[in-house]
Amino acid sequence: RALRSRMLGDPIHQPSTAILPIPSARAACSASSAASTAPIVAEAAAASVAVSSGARSASDVLRHYGSCYWELSKARLSALVVATSGAGYVLGSGSIVDIAGLCYTCTGTMMVAASANTLNQVFEIKNDAKMKRTMRRPLPSGRISPVHAAMWATTVGTAGTALLACKANDLAAGLAASNLILYAFVYTPLKQIHPVNTWVGAVVGAIPPLLGWAAAASELSLNSMILPAALYFWQLPHFMALAYLCRADYLAGGYRMLSFADPTGKRTAWVSLRNCLYMLPLGLFAYN
């Protein structure tokens, strides 16, 4: 008791030295551990925030360029091209359709079409910037550089042609490469030179079903020409109507269309009707 009184004091007579709880070894160790781990927790939290920010930044970059590639490729238009190529493949396959071959052909066609559409926009940046319907595209709006777009077009076009050569045949790959060159390097500059560009563009649109048939049958025949011919004649009324309705926009963009010298629209209407009438004997031929 005397020892306890001397060490702890008398809580009654010495209130200022009242008995206080003696910290245990476990509590002291916990406090020390908390103090030492506090910087680690803070550093981990900062690292987590940095990783989250980096992931969000990477996601934004992927979303941005994905959107640009989608628009440069004219994905919805390319999907229609793929549909006609797939139809040609099915018709050229006969009674049995190779599903894997069909998928490879459609994928390769999609890639080549995306490349051609991108190159078309690379060559027409200045013209697109002058037209209301095209000035918001990735290149005129500055969302992507021409060099980047050209690299994307080269990569996807080469890959698509190689895929057709490996998984289909050389004839299909040759048609794909020829169509890309015809669209990007013949039709595109011709739009600023002469109205005949519309007919050349129709040839470009008619080749995909021929490509699909070639991929399936490894050869071309008279039957393989029916669907491309129908697509060729169908495209001309479509192009003529578009060029007439948007003639002011096309004129501002520096393009040469038949409708520019046709203010009444009669000549344009006659050309459209004539090509529609060509579809009737073609349908009879296809039936027979």
Short mmCIF file of C-alpha atoms in Angstrom, two decimals:
data_model
loop_
_atom_site.label_atom_id
_atom_site.label_comp_id
_atom_site.label_asym_id
_atom_site.label_seq_id
_atom_site.Cartn_x
_atom_site.Cartn_y
_atom_site.Cartn_z
CA ARG A 1 0.00 0.00 0.00
CA ALA A 2 2.84 2.41 0.86
CA LEU A 3 4.52 1.70 -2.44
CA ARG A 4 1.27 2.14 -4.31
CA SER A 5 0.60 5.38 -2.44
CA ARG A 6 4.01 6.74 -3.29
CA MET A 7 3.85 5.79 -6.97
CA LEU A 8 0.24 6.68 -7.80
CA GLY A 9 -0.61 9.24 -5.15
CA ASP A 10 -3.70 9.52 -3.07
CA PRO A 11 -6.74 10.25 -5.25
CA ILE A 12 -8.57 11.79 -2.35
CA HIS A 13 -5.90 14.09 -0.96
CA GLN A 14 -4.13 14.68 -4.27
CA PRO A 15 -6.88 15.16 -6.85
CA SER A 16 -4.50 16.57 -9.41
CA THR A 17 -2.67 13.28 -9.47
CA ALA A 18 -5.73 11.10 -9.76
CA ILE A 19 -5.24 7.61 -10.99
CA LEU A 20 -4.98 7.50 -14.78
CA PRO A 21 -5.16 4.40 -16.93
CA ILE A 22 -1.76 3.05 -17.81
CA PRO A 23 -1.53 2.52 -21.56
CA SER A 24 -1.10 -1.13 -22.41
CA ALA A 25 1.58 -2.44 -24.76
CA ARG A 26 -1.08 -3.36 -27.35
CA ALA A 27 -2.49 0.18 -27.45
CA ALA A 28 0.97 1.69 -27.77
CA CYS A 29 1.85 -0.68 -30.59
CA SER A 30 -1.46 0.11 -32.38
CA ALA A 31 -0.84 3.84 -32.17
CA SER A 32 2.68 3.41 -33.48
CA SER A 33 1.45 1.19 -36.32
CA ALA A 34 -1.28 3.69 -37.26
CA ALA A 35 1.22 6.50 -37.31
CA SER A 36 3.60 4.55 -39.53
CA THR A 37 0.93 3.35 -41.97
CA ALA A 38 -0.75 6.74 -42.42
CA PRO A 39 1.72 7.90 -45.12
CA ILE A 40 1.38 4.54 -46.92
CA VAL A 41 -2.41 4.80 -46.96
CA ALA A 42 -2.21 8.37 -48.26
CA GLU A 43 0.25 7.32 -50.96
CA ALA A 44 -1.95 4.39 -51.99
CA ALA A 45 -4.97 6.68 -52.18
CA ALA A 46 -3.05 9.15 -54.34
CA ALA A 47 -1.87 6.31 -56.59
CA SER A 48 -5.45 5.05 -56.89
CA VAL A 49 -6.64 8.50 -57.90
CA ALA A 50 -3.81 8.75 -60.45
CA VAL A 51 -4.65 5.34 -61.92
CA SER A 52 -8.34 6.23 -62.08
CA SER A 53 -7.52 9.54 -63.77
CA GLY A 54 -5.21 7.80 -66.23
CA ALA A 55 -7.84 5.18 -67.05
CA ARG A 56 -10.44 7.88 -67.58
CA SER A 57 -8.02 9.79 -69.82
CA ALA A 58 -7.25 6.66 -71.85
CA SER A 59 -10.96 5.96 -72.15
CA ASP A 60 -11.58 9.49 -73.43
CA VAL A 61 -8.80 9.12 -76.01
CA LEU A 62 -10.17 5.79 -77.24
CA ARG A 63 -13.68 7.21 -77.42
CA HIS A 64 -12.46 10.26 -79.36
CA TYR A 65 -10.50 8.34 -81.97
CA GLY A 66 -13.13 5.61 -82.18
CA SER A 67 -15.70 8.26 -83.05
CA CYS A 68 -13.35 9.79 -85.63
CA TYR A 69 -12.62 6.41 -87.25
CA TRP A 70 -16.34 5.66 -87.34
CA GLU A 71 -17.09 8.90 -89.17
CA LEU A 72 -14.09 8.69 -91.49
CA SER A 73 -15.11 5.17 -92.48
CA LYS A 74 -18.72 6.24 -93.12
CA ALA A 75 -19.66 3.11 -91.21
CA ARG A 76 -23.35 3.05 -92.17
CA LEU A 77 -22.54 3.45 -95.86
CA SER A 78 -19.80 0.82 -95.58
CA ALA A 79 -22.32 -1.51 -93.94
CA LEU A 80 -24.52 -1.25 -97.05
CA VAL A 81 -21.48 -2.08 -99.19
CA VAL A 82 -20.85 -5.12 -97.00
CA ALA A 83 -24.50 -6.18 -97.40
CA THR A 84 -24.21 -6.19 -101.21
CA SER A 85 -20.89 -8.05 -101.00
CA GLY A 86 -22.46 -10.64 -98.73
CA ALA A 87 -25.39 -11.05 -101.12
CA GLY A 88 -22.95 -11.67 -103.97
CA TYR A 89 -21.15 -14.27 -101.85
CA VAL A 90 -24.38 -16.12 -101.07
CA LEU A 91 -25.45 -16.14 -104.73
CA GLY A 92 -22.02 -17.31 -105.85
CA SER A 93 -21.89 -20.11 -103.29
CA GLY A 94 -24.59 -22.26 -104.86
CA SER A 95 -26.45 -24.61 -102.52
CA ILE A 96 -23.93 -24.55 -99.65
CA VAL A 97 -22.71 -21.32 -98.05
CA ASP A 98 -19.42 -21.29 -96.17
CA ILE A 99 -20.30 -19.15 -93.12
CA ALA A 100 -16.66 -18.61 -92.14
CA GLY A 101 -15.79 -17.57 -95.69
CA LEU A 102 -18.77 -15.22 -95.74
CA CYS A 103 -17.62 -13.59 -92.50
CA TYR A 104 -14.05 -13.17 -93.77
CA THR A 105 -15.31 -11.67 -97.03
CA CYS A 106 -17.62 -9.21 -95.28
CA THR A 107 -14.88 -8.18 -92.85
CA GLY A 108 -12.34 -7.62 -95.61
CA THR A 109 -14.88 -5.67 -97.66
CA MET A 110 -15.73 -3.50 -94.66
CA MET A 111 -12.07 -2.67 -94.06
CA VAL A 112 -11.39 -1.78 -97.70
CA ALA A 113 -14.57 0.34 -97.87
CA ALA A 114 -13.53 2.16 -94.69
CA SER A 115 -10.11 2.86 -96.21
CA ALA A 116 -11.61 4.20 -99.45
CA ASN A 117 -14.06 6.48 -97.61
CA THR A 118 -11.29 7.82 -95.40
CA LEU A 119 -9.00 8.60 -98.34
CA ASN A 120 -11.90 10.32 -100.05
CA GLN A 121 -12.22 12.69 -97.08
CA VAL A 122 -8.46 13.21 -96.84
CA PHE A 123 -8.40 14.44 -100.44
CA GLU A 124 -11.51 16.61 -100.01
CA ILE A 125 -10.77 18.45 -96.75
CA LYS A 126 -11.00 21.92 -98.29
CA ASN A 127 -14.12 21.06 -100.27
CA ASP A 128 -15.88 19.51 -97.28
CA ALA A 129 -15.10 22.58 -95.18
CA LYS A 130 -17.16 24.70 -97.60
CA MET A 131 -20.30 22.54 -97.47
CA LYS A 132 -22.86 22.58 -94.69
CA ARG A 133 -23.49 18.82 -94.85
CA THR A 134 -19.78 17.94 -94.52
CA MET A 135 -18.06 20.75 -92.59
CA ARG A 136 -18.49 18.92 -89.26
CA ARG A 137 -16.62 15.83 -90.39
CA PRO A 138 -13.48 14.92 -88.38
CA LEU A 139 -10.98 16.43 -90.84
CA PRO A 140 -12.62 19.80 -91.65
CA SER A 141 -13.47 20.31 -87.98
CA GLY A 142 -9.88 19.57 -86.94
CA ARG A 143 -10.73 16.65 -84.65
CA ILE A 144 -8.07 14.51 -86.31
CA SER A 145 -5.05 15.33 -88.47
CA PRO A 146 -4.82 14.43 -92.19
CA VAL A 147 -1.63 12.41 -91.54
CA HIS A 148 -3.37 10.36 -88.84
CA ALA A 149 -6.35 9.76 -91.12
CA ALA A 150 -4.11 8.74 -94.01
CA MET A 151 -2.24 6.28 -91.77
CA TRP A 152 -5.55 4.81 -90.59
CA ALA A 153 -6.75 4.43 -94.20
CA THR A 154 -3.49 2.80 -95.33
CA THR A 155 -3.45 0.37 -92.42
CA VAL A 156 -7.06 -0.75 -92.62
CA GLY A 157 -7.03 -0.94 -96.43
CA THR A 158 -3.88 -3.06 -96.54
CA ALA A 159 -5.19 -5.34 -93.80
CA GLY A 160 -8.53 -5.79 -95.54
CA THR A 161 -6.95 -6.65 -98.89
CA ALA A 162 -4.55 -9.08 -97.21
CA LEU A 163 -7.44 -10.74 -95.37
CA LEU A 164 -9.31 -11.29 -98.65
CA ALA A 165 -6.17 -12.66 -100.30
CA CYS A 166 -5.53 -15.11 -97.45
CA LYS A 167 -9.05 -16.23 -96.61
CA ALA A 168 -10.82 -15.85 -99.99
CA ASN A 169 -8.70 -15.68 -103.16
CA ASP A 170 -6.54 -13.34 -105.22
CA LEU A 171 -9.43 -12.44 -107.54
CA ALA A 172 -11.49 -11.05 -104.66
CA ALA A 173 -8.48 -9.22 -103.24
CA GLY A 174 -7.70 -7.76 -106.67
CA LEU A 175 -11.26 -6.49 -107.08
CA ALA A 176 -11.14 -4.92 -103.63
CA ALA A 177 -7.83 -3.17 -104.29
CA SER A 178 -8.99 -2.02 -107.73
CA ASN A 179 -12.20 -0.61 -106.30
CA LEU A 180 -10.29 1.27 -103.61
CA ILE A 181 -8.00 2.84 -106.22
CA LEU A 182 -10.94 3.65 -108.53
CA TYR A 183 -12.86 5.36 -105.72
CA ALA A 184 -10.05 7.26 -104.02
CA PHE A 185 -7.80 8.15 -106.96
CA VAL A 186 -10.19 8.36 -109.94
CA TYR A 187 -13.72 9.14 -108.77
CA THR A 188 -12.69 11.56 -106.00
CA PRO A 189 -10.63 13.99 -108.15
CA LEU A 190 -13.05 13.57 -111.07
CA LYS A 191 -15.84 15.08 -108.94
CA GLN A 192 -14.16 18.46 -109.34
CA ILE A 193 -13.53 18.07 -113.09
CA HIS A 194 -16.55 16.62 -114.94
CA PRO A 195 -20.14 15.40 -114.29
CA VAL A 196 -19.15 11.96 -115.58
CA ASN A 197 -17.97 11.33 -112.03
CA THR A 198 -21.51 10.16 -111.18
CA TRP A 199 -21.26 7.24 -113.62
CA VAL A 200 -17.78 6.34 -112.38
CA GLY A 201 -19.07 6.39 -108.81
CA ALA A 202 -21.85 4.01 -109.80
CA VAL A 203 -19.25 1.55 -111.10
CA VAL A 204 -17.50 1.73 -107.74
CA GLY A 205 -20.75 0.91 -105.95
CA ALA A 206 -21.49 -2.00 -108.28
CA ILE A 207 -18.23 -3.89 -107.70
CA PRO A 208 -18.81 -5.18 -104.11
CA PRO A 209 -21.41 -7.85 -105.09
CA LEU A 210 -19.02 -8.93 -107.85
CA LEU A 211 -16.29 -9.15 -105.21
CA GLY A 212 -18.50 -11.34 -103.02
CA TRP A 213 -19.30 -13.67 -105.92
CA ALA A 214 -15.61 -13.95 -106.78
CA ALA A 215 -14.75 -14.77 -103.16
CA ALA A 216 -17.26 -17.63 -103.15
CA ALA A 217 -16.88 -19.06 -106.66
CA SER A 218 -13.27 -18.04 -107.46
CA GLU A 219 -14.45 -17.02 -110.92
CA LEU A 220 -16.77 -14.59 -112.70
CA SER A 221 -19.61 -15.50 -115.04
CA LEU A 222 -22.57 -13.89 -116.77
CA ASN A 223 -24.76 -14.63 -113.75
CA SER A 224 -22.29 -12.81 -111.50
CA MET A 225 -22.92 -9.58 -113.47
CA ILE A 226 -26.69 -9.37 -112.81
CA LEU A 227 -26.62 -8.03 -109.25
CA PRO A 228 -23.80 -5.52 -109.98
CA ALA A 229 -25.73 -4.27 -113.03
CA ALA A 230 -28.89 -3.81 -110.96
CA LEU A 231 -26.95 -1.92 -108.33
CA TYR A 232 -25.30 0.25 -111.00
CA PHE A 233 -28.63 1.32 -112.54
CA TRP A 234 -30.21 1.88 -109.11
CA GLN A 235 -27.42 4.20 -107.94
CA LEU A 236 -27.80 6.74 -110.74
CA PRO A 237 -31.32 7.93 -109.76
CA HIS A 238 -30.09 8.11 -106.16
CA PHE A 239 -27.05 10.23 -107.04
CA MET A 240 -28.97 12.42 -109.45
CA ALA A 241 -31.67 13.22 -106.89
CA LEU A 242 -29.10 13.99 -104.22
CA ALA A 243 -27.06 16.21 -106.53
CA TYR A 244 -30.17 18.14 -107.59
CA LEU A 245 -31.52 18.70 -104.07
CA CYS A 246 -28.09 19.72 -102.75
CA ARG A 247 -26.84 21.49 -105.89
CA ALA A 248 -26.14 24.78 -104.04
CA ASP A 249 -24.05 22.93 -101.48
CA TYR A 250 -22.19 20.96 -104.14
CA LEU A 251 -21.55 24.14 -106.09
CA ALA A 252 -20.09 25.79 -102.98
CA GLY A 253 -17.86 22.75 -102.50
CA GLY A 254 -16.44 23.00 -106.01
CA TYR A 255 -17.98 19.80 -107.41
CA ARG A 256 -19.17 19.33 -110.99
CA MET A 257 -22.60 17.75 -111.24
CA LEU A 258 -25.09 17.33 -114.05
CA SER A 259 -27.73 19.28 -112.13
CA PHE A 260 -25.68 22.52 -112.17
CA ALA A 261 -26.64 23.18 -115.81
CA ASP A 262 -30.21 22.00 -115.24
CA PRO A 263 -32.12 24.59 -113.17
CA THR A 264 -35.53 23.11 -114.03
CA GLY A 265 -34.46 19.57 -113.13
CA LYS A 266 -35.98 18.05 -116.29
CA ARG A 267 -32.71 16.67 -117.67
CA THR A 268 -31.78 15.20 -114.31
CA ALA A 269 -35.22 13.63 -113.97
CA TRP A 270 -34.99 12.09 -117.44
CA VAL A 271 -31.57 10.53 -116.71
CA SER A 272 -32.96 9.10 -113.46
CA LEU A 273 -36.07 7.69 -115.16
CA ARG A 274 -34.05 6.17 -118.00
CA ASN A 275 -31.87 4.22 -115.60
CA CYS A 276 -34.91 3.08 -113.66
CA LEU A 277 -36.39 1.68 -116.90
CA TYR A 278 -33.19 -0.28 -117.54
CA MET A 279 -34.02 -2.29 -114.43
CA LEU A 280 -37.08 -3.88 -116.11
CA PRO A 281 -35.31 -5.91 -118.83
CA LEU A 282 -32.53 -6.68 -116.35
CA GLY A 283 -35.07 -8.18 -113.96
CA LEU A 284 -36.57 -10.26 -116.77
CA PHE A 285 -33.09 -11.46 -117.73
CA ALA A 286 -32.32 -12.40 -114.12
CA TYR A 287 -35.62 -14.34 -113.86
CA ASN A 288 -34.93 -16.32 -117.01
#
